[in-house]
XYZ file of N, CA and C in Angstrom:
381
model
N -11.656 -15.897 1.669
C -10.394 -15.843 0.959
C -9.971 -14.367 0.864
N -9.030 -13.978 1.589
C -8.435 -12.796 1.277
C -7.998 -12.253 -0.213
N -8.613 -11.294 -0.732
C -8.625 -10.206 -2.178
C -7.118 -8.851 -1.832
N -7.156 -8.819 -2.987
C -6.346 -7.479 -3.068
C -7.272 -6.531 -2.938
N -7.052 -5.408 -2.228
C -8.035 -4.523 -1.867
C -7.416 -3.035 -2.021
N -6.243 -2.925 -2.697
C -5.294 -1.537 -2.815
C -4.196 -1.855 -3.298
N -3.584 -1.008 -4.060
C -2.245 -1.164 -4.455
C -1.795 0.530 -3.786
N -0.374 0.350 -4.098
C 0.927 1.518 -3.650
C 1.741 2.103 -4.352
N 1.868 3.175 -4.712
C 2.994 3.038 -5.669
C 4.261 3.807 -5.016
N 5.654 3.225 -4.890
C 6.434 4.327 -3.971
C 7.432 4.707 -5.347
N 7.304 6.736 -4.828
C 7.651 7.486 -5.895
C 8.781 8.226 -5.166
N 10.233 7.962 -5.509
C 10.905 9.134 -5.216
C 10.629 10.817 -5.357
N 9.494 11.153 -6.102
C 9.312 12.328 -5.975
C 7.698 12.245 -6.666
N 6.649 12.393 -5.532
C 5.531 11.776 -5.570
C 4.703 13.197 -6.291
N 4.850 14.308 -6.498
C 4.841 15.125 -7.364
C 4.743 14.832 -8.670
N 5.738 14.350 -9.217
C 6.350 14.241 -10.343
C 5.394 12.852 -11.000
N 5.488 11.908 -9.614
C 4.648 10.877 -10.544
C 3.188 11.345 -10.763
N 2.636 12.336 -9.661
C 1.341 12.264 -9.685
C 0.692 13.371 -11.162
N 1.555 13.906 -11.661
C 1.546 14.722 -12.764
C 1.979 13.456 -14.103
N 2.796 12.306 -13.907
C 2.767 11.088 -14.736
C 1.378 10.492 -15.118
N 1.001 10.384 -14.087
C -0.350 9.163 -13.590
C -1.299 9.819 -14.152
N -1.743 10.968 -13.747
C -3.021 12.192 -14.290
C -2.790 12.195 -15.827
N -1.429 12.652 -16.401
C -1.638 12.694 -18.012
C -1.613 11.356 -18.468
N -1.101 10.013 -18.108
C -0.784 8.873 -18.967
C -2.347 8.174 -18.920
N -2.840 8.148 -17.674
C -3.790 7.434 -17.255
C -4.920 7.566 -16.709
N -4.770 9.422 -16.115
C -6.519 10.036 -15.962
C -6.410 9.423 -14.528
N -5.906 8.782 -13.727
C -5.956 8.890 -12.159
C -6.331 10.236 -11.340
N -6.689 10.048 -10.600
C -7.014 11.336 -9.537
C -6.361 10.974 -8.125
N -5.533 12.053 -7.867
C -5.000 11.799 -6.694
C -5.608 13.182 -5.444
N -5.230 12.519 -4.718
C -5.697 13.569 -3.094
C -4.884 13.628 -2.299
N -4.215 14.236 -1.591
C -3.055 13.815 0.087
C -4.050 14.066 0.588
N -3.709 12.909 1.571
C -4.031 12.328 2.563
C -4.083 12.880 3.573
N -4.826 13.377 4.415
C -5.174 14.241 5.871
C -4.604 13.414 7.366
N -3.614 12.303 6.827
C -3.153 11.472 7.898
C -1.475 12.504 8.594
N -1.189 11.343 8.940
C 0.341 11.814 10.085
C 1.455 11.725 8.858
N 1.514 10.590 7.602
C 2.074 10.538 7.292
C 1.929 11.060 5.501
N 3.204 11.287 4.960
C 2.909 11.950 3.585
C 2.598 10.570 2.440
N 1.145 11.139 1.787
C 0.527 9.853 1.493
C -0.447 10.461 0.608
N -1.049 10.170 -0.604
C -1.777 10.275 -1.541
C -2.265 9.139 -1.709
N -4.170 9.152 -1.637
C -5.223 8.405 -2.213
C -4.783 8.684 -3.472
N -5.124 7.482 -4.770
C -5.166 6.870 -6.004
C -6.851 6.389 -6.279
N -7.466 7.312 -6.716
C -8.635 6.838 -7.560
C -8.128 6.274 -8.924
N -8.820 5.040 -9.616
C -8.075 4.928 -10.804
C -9.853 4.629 -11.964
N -10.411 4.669 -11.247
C -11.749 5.078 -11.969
C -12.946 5.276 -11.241
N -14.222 5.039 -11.669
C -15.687 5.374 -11.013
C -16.340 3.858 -10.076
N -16.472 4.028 -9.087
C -17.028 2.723 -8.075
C -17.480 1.867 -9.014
N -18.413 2.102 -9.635
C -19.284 1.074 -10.707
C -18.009 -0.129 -11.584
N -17.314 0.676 -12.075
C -16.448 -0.327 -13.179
C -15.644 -1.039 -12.153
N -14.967 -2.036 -12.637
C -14.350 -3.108 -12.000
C -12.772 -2.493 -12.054
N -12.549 -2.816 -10.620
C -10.623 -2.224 -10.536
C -10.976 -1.933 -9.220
N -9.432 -1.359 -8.529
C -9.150 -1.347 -7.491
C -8.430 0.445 -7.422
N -8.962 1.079 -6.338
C -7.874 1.755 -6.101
C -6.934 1.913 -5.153
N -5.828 3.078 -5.117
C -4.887 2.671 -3.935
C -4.560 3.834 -3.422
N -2.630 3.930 -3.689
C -2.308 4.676 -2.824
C -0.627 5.078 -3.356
N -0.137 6.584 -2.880
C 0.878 6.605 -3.247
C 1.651 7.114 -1.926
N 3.073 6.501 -1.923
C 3.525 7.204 -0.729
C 5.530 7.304 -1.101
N 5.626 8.104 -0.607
C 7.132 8.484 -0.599
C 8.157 7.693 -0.167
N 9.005 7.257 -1.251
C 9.823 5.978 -1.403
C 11.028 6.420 0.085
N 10.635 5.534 0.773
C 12.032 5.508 1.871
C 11.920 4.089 1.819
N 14.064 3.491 2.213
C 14.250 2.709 2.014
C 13.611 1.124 3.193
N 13.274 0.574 2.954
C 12.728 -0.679 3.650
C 13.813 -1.133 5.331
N 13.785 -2.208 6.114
C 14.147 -2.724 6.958
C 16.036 -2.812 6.427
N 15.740 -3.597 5.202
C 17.479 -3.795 4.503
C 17.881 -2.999 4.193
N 17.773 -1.683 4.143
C 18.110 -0.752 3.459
C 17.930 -0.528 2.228
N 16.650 -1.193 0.978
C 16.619 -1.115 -0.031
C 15.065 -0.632 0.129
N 15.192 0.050 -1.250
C 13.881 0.968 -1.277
C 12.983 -0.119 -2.072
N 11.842 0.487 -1.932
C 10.920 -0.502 -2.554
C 10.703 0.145 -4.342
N 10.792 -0.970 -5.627
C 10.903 0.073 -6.538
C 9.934 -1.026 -7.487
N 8.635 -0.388 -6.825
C 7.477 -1.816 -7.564
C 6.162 -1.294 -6.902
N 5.128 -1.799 -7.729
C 3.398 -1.584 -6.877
C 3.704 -2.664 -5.683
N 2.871 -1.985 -4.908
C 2.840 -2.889 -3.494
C 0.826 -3.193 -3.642
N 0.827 -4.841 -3.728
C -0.758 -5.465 -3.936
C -0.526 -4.890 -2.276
N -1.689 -4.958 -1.801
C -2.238 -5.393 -0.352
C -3.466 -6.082 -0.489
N -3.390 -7.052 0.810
C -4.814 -7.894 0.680
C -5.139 -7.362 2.116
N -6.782 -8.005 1.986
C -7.894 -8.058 3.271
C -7.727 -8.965 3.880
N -7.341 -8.825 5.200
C -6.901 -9.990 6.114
C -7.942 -10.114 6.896
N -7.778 -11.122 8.075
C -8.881 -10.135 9.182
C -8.184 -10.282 10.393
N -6.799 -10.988 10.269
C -5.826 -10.662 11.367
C -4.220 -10.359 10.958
N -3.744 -9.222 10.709
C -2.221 -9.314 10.065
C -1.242 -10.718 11.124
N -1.719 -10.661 12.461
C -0.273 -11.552 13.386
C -0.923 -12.547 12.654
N -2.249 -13.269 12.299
C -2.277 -14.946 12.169
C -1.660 -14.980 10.339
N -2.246 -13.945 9.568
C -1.348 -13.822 8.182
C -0.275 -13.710 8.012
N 0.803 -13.001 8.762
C 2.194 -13.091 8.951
C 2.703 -14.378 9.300
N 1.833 -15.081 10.144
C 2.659 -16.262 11.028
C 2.492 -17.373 9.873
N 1.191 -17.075 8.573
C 0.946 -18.499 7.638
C 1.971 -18.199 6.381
N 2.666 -17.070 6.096
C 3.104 -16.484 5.231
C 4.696 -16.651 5.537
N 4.809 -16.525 6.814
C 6.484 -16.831 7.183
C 6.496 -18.674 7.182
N 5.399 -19.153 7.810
C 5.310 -20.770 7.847
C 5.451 -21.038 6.148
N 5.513 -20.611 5.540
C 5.549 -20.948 4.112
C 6.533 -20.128 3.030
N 7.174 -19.385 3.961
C 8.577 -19.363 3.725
C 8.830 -17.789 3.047
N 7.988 -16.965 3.391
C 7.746 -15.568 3.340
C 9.214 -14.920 4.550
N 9.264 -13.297 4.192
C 10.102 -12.864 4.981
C 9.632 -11.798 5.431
N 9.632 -10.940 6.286
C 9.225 -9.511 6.731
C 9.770 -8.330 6.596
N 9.248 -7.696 5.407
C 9.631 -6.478 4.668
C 9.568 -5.383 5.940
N 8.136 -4.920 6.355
C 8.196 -4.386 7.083
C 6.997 -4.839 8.550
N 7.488 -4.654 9.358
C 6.877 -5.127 10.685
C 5.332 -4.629 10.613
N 4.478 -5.442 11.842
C 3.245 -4.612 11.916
C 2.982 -3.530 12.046
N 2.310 -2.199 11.534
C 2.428 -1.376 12.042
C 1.350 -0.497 11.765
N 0.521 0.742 12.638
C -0.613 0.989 12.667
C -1.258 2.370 11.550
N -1.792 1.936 11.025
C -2.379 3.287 10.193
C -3.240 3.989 10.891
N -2.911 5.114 11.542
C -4.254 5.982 12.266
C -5.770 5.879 11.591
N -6.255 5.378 12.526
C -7.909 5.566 12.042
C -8.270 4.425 10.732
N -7.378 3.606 10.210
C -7.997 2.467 9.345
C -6.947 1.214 9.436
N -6.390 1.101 10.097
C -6.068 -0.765 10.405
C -4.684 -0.735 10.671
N -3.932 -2.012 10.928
C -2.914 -3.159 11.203
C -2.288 -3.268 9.756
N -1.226 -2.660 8.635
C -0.636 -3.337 8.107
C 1.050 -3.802 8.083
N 1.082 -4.983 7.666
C 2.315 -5.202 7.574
C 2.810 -5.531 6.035
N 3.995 -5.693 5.582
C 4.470 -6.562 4.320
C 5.711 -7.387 4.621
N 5.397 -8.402 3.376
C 6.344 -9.759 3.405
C 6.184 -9.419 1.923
N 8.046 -9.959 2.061
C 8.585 -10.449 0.933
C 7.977 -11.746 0.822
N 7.663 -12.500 -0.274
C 7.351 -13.940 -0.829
C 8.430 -14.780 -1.273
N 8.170 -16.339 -1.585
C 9.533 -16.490 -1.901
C 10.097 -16.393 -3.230
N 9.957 -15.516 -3.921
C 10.513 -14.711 -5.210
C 10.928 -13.568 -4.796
N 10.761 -13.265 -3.591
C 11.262 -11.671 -3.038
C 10.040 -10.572 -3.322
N 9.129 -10.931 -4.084
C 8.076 -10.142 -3.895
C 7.226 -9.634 -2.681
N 7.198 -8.442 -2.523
C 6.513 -7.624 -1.450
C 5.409 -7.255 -1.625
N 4.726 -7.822 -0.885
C 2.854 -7.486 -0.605
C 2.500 -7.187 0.575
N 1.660 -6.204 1.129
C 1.109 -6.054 2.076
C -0.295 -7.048 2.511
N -0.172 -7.213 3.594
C -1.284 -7.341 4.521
C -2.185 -6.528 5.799
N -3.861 -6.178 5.112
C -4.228 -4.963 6.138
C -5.247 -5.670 6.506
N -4.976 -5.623 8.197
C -6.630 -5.895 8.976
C -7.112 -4.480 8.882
N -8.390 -4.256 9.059
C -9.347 -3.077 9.164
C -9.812 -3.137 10.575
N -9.218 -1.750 11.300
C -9.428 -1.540 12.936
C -9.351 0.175 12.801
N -10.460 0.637 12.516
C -10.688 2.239 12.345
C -9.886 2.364 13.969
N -9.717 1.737 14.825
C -9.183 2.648 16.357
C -7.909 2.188 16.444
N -6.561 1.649 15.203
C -5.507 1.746 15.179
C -4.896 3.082 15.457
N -3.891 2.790 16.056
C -2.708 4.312 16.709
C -1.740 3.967 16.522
């Protein structure tokens, strides 16, 4: 059964939130050594129970609307066969498949409330 395995948070000015997050809530953030501008989200110590994620710089989606919400992502172990059970059930495609250098396949679908969640296979030799 696929888990949530990360959340997202998109910040028009990812600065600003990450100086929010540190005083409200004691998060620790890092940028990310990838292609794209992106901050790891620690939100506590491995041992305790929770998830951490990720923050990345709000640009607007496929429709032209920005995303203005946590983005769940789950553990897939194929995004095309999760996309295809998620649209069969009446999901829409936020944003297409697309590759994270060096850790997987994700895509997101809207649900049918319009909610947006990601889906990530894990393929460290994505390009």
């Amino acid at each position: 059964m696929p888990r949530v395995i990360h959340f997202e948070i998109h910040a028009d000015n990812p600065e600003r939130a990450v100086k929010f997050y540190e005083a409200v809530l004691g998060w620790h953030f890092q940028k990310w050594d990838g292609p794209m501008d992106y901050w790891l989200v620690r939100t506590g110590p491995k041992e305790q129970p929770g998830i951490d994620g990720g923050m990345i710089r709000r640009h607007p989606g496929q429709s032209g609307n920005a995303v203005i919400a946590y983005v769940c992502t789950v553990d897939v172990p194929s995004v095309d066969d999760y996309v295809k059970k998620a649209t069969a059930a009446g999901a829409t495609m936020a944003v297409p498949k697309m590759p994270i250098p060096g850790v997987g396949w994700l895509a997101y679908c809207k649900d049918t409330e319009g909610n947006i969640f990601g889906m990530m296979q894990a393929d460290p030799s994505a390009k």
